[in-house]
PDB file of C-alpha atoms in Angstrom:
ATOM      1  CA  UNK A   1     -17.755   1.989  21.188  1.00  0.00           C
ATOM      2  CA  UNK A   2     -15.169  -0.131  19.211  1.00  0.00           C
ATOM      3  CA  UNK A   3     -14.919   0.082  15.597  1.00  0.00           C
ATOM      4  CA  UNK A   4     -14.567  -2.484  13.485  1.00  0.00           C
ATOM      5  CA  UNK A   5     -10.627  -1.433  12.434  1.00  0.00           C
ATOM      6  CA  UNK A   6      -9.890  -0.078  16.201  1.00  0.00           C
ATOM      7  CA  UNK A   7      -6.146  -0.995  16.443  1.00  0.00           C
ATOM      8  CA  UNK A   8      -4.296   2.233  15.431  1.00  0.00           C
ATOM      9  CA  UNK A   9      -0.731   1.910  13.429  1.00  0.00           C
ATOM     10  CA  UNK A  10       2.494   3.569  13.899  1.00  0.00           C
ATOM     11  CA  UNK A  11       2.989   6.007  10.903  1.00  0.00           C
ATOM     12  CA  UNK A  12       5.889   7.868   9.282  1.00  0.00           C
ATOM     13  CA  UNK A  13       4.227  11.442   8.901  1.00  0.00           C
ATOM     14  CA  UNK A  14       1.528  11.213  10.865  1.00  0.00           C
ATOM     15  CA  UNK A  15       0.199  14.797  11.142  1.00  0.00           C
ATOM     16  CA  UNK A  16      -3.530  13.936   8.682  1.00  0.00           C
ATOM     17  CA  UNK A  17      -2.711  10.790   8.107  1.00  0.00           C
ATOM     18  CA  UNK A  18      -3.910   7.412   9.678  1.00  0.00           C
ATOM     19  CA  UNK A  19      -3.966   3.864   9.714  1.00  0.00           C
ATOM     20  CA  UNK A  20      -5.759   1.214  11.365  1.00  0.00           C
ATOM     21  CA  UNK A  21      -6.351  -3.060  10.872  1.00  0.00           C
ATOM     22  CA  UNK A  22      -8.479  -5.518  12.087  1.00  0.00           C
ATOM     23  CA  UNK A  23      -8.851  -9.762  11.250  1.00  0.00           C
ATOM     24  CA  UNK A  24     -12.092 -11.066   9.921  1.00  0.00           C
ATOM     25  CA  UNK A  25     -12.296 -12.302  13.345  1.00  0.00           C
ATOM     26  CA  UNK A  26     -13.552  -8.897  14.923  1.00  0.00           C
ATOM     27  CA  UNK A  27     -16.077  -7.930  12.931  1.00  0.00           C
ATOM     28  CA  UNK A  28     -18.388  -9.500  10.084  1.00  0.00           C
ATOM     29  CA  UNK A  29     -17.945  -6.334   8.008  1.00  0.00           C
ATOM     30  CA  UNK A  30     -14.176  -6.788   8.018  1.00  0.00           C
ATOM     31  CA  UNK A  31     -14.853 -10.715   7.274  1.00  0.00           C
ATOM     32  CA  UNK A  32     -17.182  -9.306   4.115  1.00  0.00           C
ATOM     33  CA  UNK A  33     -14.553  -7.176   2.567  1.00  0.00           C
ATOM     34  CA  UNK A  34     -11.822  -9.920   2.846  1.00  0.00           C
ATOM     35  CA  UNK A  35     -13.900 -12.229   1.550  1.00  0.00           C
ATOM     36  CA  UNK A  36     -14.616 -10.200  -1.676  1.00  0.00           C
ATOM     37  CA  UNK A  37     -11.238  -9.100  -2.237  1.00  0.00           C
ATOM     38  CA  UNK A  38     -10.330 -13.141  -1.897  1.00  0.00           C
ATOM     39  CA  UNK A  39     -12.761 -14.257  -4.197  1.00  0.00           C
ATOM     40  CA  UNK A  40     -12.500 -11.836  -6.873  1.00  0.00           C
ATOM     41  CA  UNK A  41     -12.093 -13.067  -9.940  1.00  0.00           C
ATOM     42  CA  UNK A  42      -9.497 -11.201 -11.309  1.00  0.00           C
ATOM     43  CA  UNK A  43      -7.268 -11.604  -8.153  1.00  0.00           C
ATOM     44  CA  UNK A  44      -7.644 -14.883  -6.546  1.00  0.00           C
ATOM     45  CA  UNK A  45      -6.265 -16.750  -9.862  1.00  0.00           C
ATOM     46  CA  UNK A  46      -3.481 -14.106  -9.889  1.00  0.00           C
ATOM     47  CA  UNK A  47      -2.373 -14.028  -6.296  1.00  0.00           C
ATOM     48  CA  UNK A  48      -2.643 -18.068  -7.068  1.00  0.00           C
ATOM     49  CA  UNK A  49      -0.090 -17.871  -9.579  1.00  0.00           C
ATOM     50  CA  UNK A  50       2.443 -16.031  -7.482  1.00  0.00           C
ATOM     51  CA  UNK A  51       2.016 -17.643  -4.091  1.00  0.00           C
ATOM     52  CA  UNK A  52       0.221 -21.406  -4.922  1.00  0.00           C
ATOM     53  CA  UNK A  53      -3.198 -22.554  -4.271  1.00  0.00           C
ATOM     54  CA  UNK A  54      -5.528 -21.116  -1.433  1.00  0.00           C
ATOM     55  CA  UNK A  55      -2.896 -18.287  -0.016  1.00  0.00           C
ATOM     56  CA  UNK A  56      -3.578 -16.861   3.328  1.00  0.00           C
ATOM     57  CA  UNK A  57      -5.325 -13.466   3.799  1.00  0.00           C
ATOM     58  CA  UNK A  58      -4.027 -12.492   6.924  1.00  0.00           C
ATOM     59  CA  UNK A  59      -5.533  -9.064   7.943  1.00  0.00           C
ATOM     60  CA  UNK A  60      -7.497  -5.933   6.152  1.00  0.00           C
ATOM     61  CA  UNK A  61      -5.715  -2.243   6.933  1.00  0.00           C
ATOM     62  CA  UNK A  62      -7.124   0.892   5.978  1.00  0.00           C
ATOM     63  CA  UNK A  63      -4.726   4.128   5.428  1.00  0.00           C
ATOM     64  CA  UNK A  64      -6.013   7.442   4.669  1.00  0.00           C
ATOM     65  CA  UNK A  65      -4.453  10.877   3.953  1.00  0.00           C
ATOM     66  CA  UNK A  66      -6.195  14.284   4.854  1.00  0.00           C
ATOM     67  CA  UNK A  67      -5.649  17.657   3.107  1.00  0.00           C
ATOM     68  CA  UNK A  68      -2.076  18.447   4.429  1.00  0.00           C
ATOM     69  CA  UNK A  69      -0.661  15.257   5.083  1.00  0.00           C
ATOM     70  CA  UNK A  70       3.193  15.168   4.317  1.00  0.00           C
ATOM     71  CA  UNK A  71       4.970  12.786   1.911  1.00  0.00           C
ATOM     72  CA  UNK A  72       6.892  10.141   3.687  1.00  0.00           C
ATOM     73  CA  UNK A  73      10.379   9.237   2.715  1.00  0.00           C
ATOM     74  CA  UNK A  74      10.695   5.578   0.684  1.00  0.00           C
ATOM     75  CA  UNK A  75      10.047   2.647   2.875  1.00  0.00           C
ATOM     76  CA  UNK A  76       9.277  -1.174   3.186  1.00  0.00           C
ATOM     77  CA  UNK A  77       6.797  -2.879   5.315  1.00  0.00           C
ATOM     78  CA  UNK A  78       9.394  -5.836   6.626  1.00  0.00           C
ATOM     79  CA  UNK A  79      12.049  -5.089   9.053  1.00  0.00           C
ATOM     80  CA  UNK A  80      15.370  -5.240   7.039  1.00  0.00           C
ATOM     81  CA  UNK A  81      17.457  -7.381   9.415  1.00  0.00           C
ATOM     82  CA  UNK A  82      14.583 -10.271   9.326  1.00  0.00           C
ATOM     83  CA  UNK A  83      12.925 -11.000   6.089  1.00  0.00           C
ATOM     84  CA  UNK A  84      12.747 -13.018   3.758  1.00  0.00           C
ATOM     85  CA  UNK A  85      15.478 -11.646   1.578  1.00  0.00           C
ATOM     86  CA  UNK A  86      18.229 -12.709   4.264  1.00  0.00           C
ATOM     87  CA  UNK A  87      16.279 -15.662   5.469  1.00  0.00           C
ATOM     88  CA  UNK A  88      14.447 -17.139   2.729  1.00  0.00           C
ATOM     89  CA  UNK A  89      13.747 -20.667   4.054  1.00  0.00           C
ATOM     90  CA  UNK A  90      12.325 -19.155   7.348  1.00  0.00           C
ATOM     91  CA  UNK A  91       9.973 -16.465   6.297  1.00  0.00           C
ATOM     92  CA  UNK A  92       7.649 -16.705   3.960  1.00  0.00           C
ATOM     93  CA  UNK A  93       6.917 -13.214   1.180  1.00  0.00           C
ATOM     94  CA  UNK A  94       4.189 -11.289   2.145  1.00  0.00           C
ATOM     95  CA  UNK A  95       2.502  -9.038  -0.103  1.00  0.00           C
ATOM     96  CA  UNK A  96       0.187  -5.715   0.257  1.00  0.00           C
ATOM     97  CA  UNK A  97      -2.625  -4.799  -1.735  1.00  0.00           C
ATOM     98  CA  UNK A  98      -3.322  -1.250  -2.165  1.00  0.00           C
ATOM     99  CA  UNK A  99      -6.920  -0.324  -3.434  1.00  0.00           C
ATOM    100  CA  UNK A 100      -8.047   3.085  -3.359  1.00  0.00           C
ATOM    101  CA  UNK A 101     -11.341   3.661  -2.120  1.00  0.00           C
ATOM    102  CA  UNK A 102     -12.336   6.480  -4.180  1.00  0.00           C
ATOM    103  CA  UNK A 103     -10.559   8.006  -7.126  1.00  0.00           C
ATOM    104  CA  UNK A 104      -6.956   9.571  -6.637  1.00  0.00           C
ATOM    105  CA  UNK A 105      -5.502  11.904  -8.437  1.00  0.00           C
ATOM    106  CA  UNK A 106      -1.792  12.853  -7.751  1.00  0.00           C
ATOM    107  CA  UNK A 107      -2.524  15.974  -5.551  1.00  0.00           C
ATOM    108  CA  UNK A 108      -4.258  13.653  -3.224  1.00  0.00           C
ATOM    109  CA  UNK A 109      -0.843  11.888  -2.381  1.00  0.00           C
ATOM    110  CA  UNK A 110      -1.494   8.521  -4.151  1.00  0.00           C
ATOM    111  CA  UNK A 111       0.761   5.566  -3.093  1.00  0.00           C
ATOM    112  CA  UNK A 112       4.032   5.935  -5.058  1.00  0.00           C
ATOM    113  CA  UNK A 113       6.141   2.636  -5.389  1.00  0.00           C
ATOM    114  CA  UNK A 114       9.905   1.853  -6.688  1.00  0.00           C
ATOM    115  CA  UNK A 115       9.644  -1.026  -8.005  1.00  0.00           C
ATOM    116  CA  UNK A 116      12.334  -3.858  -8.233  1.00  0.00           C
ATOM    117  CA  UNK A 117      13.405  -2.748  -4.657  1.00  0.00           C
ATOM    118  CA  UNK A 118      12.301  -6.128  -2.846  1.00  0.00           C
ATOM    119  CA  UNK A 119      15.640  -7.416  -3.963  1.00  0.00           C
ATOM    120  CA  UNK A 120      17.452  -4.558  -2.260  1.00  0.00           C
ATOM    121  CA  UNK A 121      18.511  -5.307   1.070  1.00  0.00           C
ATOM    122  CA  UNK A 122      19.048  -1.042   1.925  1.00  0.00           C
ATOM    123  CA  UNK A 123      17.467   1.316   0.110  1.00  0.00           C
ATOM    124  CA  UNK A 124      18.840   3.395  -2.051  1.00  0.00           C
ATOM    125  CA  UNK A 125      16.939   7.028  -1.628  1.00  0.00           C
ATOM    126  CA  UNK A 126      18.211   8.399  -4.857  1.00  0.00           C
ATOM    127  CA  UNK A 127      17.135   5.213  -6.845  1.00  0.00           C
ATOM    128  CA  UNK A 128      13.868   6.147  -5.355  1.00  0.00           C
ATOM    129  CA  UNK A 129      13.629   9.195  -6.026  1.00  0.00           C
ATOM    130  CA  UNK A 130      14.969   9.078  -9.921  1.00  0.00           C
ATOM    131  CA  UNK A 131      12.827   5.621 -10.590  1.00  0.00           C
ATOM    132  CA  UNK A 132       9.990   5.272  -8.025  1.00  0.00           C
ATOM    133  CA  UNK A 133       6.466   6.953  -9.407  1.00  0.00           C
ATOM    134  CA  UNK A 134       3.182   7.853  -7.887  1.00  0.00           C
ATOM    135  CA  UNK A 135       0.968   4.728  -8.844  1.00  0.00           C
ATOM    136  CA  UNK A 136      -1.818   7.447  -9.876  1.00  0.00           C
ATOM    137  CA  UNK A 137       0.834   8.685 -12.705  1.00  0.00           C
ATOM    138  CA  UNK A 138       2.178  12.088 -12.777  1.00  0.00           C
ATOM    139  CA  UNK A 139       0.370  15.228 -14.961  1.00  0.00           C
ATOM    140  CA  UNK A 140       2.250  15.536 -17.995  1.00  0.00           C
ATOM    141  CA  UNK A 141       0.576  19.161 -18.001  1.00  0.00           C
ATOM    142  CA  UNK A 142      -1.620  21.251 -16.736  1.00  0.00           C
ATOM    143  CA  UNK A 143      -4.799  19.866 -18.221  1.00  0.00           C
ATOM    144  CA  UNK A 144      -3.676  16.167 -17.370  1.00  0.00           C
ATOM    145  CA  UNK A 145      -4.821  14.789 -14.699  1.00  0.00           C
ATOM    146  CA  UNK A 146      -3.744  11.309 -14.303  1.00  0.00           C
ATOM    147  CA  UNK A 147      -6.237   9.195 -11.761  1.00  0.00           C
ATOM    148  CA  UNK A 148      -5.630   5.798  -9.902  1.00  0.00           C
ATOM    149  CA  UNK A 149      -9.250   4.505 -10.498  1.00  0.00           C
ATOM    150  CA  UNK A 150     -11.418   3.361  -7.499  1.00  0.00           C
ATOM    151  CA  UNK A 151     -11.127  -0.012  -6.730  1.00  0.00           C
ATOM    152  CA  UNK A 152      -8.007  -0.923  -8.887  1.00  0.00           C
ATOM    153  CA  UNK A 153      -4.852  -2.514  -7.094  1.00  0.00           C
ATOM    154  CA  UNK A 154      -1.436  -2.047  -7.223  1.00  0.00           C
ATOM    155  CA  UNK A 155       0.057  -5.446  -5.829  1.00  0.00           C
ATOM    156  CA  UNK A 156       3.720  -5.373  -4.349  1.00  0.00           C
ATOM    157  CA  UNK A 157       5.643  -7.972  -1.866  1.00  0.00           C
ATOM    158  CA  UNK A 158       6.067  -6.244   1.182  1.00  0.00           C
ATOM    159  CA  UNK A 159       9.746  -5.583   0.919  1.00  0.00           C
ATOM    160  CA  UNK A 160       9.728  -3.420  -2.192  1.00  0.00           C
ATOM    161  CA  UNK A 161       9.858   0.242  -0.682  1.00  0.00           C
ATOM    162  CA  UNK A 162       6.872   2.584  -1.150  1.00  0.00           C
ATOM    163  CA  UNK A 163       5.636   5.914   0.574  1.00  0.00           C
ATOM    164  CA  UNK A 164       2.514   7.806   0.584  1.00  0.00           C
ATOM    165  CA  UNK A 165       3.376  10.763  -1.333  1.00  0.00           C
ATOM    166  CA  UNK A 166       1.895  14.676   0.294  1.00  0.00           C
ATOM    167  CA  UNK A 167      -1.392  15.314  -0.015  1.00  0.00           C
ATOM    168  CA  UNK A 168      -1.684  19.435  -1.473  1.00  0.00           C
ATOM    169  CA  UNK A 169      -4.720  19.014  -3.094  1.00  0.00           C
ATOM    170  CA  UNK A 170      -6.565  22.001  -1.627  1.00  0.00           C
ATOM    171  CA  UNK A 171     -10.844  21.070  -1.206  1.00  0.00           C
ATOM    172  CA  UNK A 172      -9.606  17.896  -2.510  1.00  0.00           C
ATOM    173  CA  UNK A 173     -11.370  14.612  -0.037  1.00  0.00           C
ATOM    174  CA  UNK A 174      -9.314  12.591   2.210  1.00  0.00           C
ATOM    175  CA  UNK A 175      -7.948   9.771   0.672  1.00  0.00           C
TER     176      UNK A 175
END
């Protein structure tokens, strides 16, 4: 039986972790959530400020992390060599929206971002590493335990580079 997000992703790491899309075209519950996340709001007049009036939401992807799941090195979502960077007249920004589903804490290998990157045509691992942070936050200590709230989005144009970070959290759920 086909799913409603049925086409499967390549993944860096992909031992428990996966990733699949779909277009509001396949199913009605895929046209539901794209609606919502169009109209919200919060979003619509923000993603209006950055891109103009009525901006194109293209597809819906879902990504999820399983106990055990490594952390992937820093990447971006465009191809390097064609982008918008090198050819800005020709291709147009493209952002991602990450939303957690549920909440994350940072054992659960939140998304971690370094931002300011999008204007870096290689990446840099070791700014990365030094600047780039989980978006859940780190613990400070043992008793803090940061949380990237359900349902709260981290925007970024698709050319900044990001990774989901190793999921250790032992009895912890998928993510």
């Amino acid at each position: 039986a086909r799913t409603p997000l049925s086409k499967q992703h390549i993944i860096i790491k992909p031992k428990s972790r996966w990733s699949y899309s779909g277009s509001p075209n396949e199913h009605p519950s895929i046209a539901r959530a794209m609606r919502e996340i169009a109209t919200h709001p919060v979003f619509r007049p923000t993603i209006e400020n950055i891109l103009g009036r009525n901006p194109a939401l293209l597809e819906i992807q879902v990504m999820t992390a399983a106990y055990g799941a490594g952390g992937q090195h820093f990447h971006s979502d465009t191809v390097i060599s064609g982008n918008s960077l090198l050819y800005g007249r020709t291709f147009l920004p493209h952002y991602t929206l990450f939303i957690p589903l549920q909440d994350t804490t940072f054992d659960m290998g939140p998304t971690s971002v370094c931002p300011g990157t999008q204007y870096c045509y290689e990446l840099n691992t070791r700014v990365c590493e030094e600047h780039g942070f989980p978006v859940s936050g780190k613990p400070h200590n043992e008793t803090h335990v940061p949380v990237w709230k359900a349902g709260h989005g981290a925007l970024a144009n698709q050319q900044m580079f990001h990774r989901g970070s190793e999921h250790w959290g032992v009895g912890k759920p998928n993510r």
